[in-house]
C-alpha positions as a Python dict, from the first residue, in 0.01 Angstrom:
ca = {
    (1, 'X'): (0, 0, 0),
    (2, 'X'): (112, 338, -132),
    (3, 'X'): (207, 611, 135),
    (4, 'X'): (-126, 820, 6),
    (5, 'X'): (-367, 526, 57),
    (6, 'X'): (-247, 467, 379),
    (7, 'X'): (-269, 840, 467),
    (8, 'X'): (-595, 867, 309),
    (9, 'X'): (-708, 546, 510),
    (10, 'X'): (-574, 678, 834),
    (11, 'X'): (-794, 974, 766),
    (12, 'X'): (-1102, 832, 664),
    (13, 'X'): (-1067, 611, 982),
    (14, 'X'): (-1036, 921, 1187),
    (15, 'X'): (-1318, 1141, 1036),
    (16, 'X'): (-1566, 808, 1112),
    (17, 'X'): (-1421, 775, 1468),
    (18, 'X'): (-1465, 1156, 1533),
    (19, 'X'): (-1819, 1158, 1371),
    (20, 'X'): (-1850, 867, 1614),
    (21, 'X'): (-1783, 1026, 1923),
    (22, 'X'): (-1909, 1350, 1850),
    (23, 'X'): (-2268, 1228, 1813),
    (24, 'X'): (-2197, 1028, 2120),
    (25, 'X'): (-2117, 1319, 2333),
    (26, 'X'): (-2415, 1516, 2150),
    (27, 'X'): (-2644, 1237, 2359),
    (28, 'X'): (-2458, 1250, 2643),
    (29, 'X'): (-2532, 1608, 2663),
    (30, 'X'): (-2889, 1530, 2634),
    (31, 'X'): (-3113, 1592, 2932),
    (32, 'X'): (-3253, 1351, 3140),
    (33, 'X'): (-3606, 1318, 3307),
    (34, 'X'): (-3621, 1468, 3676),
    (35, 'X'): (-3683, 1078, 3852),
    (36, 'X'): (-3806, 986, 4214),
    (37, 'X'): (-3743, 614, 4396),
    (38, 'X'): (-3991, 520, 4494),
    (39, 'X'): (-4231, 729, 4265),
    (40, 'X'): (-4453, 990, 4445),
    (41, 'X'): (-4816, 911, 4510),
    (42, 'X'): (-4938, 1128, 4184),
    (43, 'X'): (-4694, 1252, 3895),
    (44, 'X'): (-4784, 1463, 3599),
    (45, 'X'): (-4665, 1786, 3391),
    (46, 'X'): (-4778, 2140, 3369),
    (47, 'X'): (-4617, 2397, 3209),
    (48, 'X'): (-4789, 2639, 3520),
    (49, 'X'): (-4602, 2510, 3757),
    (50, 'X'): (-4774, 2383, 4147),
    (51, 'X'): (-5054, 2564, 4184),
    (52, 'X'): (-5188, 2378, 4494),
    (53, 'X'): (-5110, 2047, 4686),
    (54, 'X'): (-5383, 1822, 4811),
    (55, 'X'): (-5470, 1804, 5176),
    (56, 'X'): (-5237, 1566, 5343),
    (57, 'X'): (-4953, 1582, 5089),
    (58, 'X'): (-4623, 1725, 5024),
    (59, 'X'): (-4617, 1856, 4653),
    (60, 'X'): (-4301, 1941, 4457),
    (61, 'X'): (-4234, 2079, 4074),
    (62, 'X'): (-3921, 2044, 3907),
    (63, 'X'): (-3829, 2147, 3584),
    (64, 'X'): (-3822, 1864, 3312),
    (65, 'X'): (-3605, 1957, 3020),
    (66, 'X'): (-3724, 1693, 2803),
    (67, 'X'): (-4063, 1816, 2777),
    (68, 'X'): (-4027, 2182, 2871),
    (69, 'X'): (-4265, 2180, 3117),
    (70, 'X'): (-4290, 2110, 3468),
    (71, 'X'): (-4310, 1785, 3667),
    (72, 'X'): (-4509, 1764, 3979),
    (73, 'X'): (-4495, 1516, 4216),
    (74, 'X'): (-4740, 1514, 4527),
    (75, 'X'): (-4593, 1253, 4778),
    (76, 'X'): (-4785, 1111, 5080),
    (77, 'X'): (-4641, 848, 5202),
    (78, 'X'): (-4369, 878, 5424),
    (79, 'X'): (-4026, 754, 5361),
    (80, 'X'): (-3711, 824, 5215),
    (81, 'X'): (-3705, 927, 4828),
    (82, 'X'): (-3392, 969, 4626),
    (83, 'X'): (-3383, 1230, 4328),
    (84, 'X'): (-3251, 1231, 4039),
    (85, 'X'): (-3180, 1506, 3753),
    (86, 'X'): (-3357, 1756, 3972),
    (87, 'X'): (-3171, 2103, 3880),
    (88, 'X'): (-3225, 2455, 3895),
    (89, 'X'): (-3536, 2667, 4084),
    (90, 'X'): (-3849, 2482, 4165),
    (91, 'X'): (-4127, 2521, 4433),
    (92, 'X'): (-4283, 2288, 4685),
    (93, 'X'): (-4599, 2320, 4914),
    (94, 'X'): (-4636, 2133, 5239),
    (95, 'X'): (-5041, 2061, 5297),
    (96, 'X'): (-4995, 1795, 5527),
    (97, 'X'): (-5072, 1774, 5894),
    (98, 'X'): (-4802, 1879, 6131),
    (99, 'X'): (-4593, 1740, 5935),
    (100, 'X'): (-4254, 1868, 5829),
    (101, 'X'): (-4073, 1763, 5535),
    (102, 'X'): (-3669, 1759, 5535),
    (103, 'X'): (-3460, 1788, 5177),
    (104, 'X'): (-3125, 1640, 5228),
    (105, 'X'): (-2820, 1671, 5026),
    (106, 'X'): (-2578, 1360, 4903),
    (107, 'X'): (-2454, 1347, 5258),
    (108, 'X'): (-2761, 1342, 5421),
    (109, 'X'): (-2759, 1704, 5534),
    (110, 'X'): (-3059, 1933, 5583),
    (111, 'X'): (-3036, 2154, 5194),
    (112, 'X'): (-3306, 2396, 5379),
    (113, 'X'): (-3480, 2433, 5727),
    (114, 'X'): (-3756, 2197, 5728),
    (115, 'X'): (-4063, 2268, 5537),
    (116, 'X'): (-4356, 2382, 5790),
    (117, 'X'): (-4670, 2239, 5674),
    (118, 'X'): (-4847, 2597, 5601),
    (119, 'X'): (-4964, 2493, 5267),
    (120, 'X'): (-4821, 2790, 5154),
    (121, 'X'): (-4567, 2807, 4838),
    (122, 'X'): (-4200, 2766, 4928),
    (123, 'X'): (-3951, 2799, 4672),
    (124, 'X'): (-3578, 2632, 4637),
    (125, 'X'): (-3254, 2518, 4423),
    (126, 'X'): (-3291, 2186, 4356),
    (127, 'X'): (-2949, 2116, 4219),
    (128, 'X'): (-2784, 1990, 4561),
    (129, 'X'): (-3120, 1786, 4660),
    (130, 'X'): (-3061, 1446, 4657),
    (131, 'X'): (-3376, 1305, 4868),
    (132, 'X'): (-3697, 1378, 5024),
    (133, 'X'): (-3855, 1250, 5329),
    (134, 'X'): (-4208, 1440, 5353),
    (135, 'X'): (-4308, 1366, 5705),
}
């Protein structure tokens, strides 16, 4: 094989590797659903935002990239739920009784004081939340 053939083959091998990984870092860079384990009582999209939260319920929005449009989830149960892709601003509202609900960090720190159940509209970064324990 000629000098040009393989220079031309070394470069044709290149282009299709780059062309490879650049449209496998263009998905990587695709965003991911905001996800709760175990999943919340009630989930569902709105591109309002929480409006209100049921009696007896802790209710959260997040933004979901993938749809543009925000993801509620209205928990009840109590327990320990782990996030994940839940970034940026979002609200919450805590309608449950004397309850108050705790979001903790990746070391299982308090990210805010705990949520007084007011049922009034609190507001938050969600980007260091890693779980939620409503009650």
């Amino acid at each position: 094989m000629s000098f040009k053939h393989s220079v031309l083959a070394a470069t044709v091998a290149l282009t299709a590797l780059t062309g490879t990984l650049a449209v496998t870092q263009a998905q990587a860079s695709e965003p991911s659903p905001p996800k709760v384990s175990p999943e919340a009582k009630r989930v569902y999209h709105t591109t309002e935002g929480l409006k209100s939260c049921p009696k007896g319920r802790f209710c959260t929005e997040t933004k979901d990239r993938t749809t543009n449009s925000w993801k509620v989830h209205e928990f009840w149960k109590c327990g320990l739920y782990t996030l994940y892709n839940w970034e940026d601003v979002g609200a919450y509202i805590n309608n449950q009784d004397d309850a108050k609900a705790k979001v903790y960090n990746k070391d299982m720190k308090l990210v805010w004081p705990e949520i007084p159940s007011n049922n009034k509209k609190g507001w938050g970064n969600w980007s260091d939340a890693w779980f939620i324990r409503p009650c």
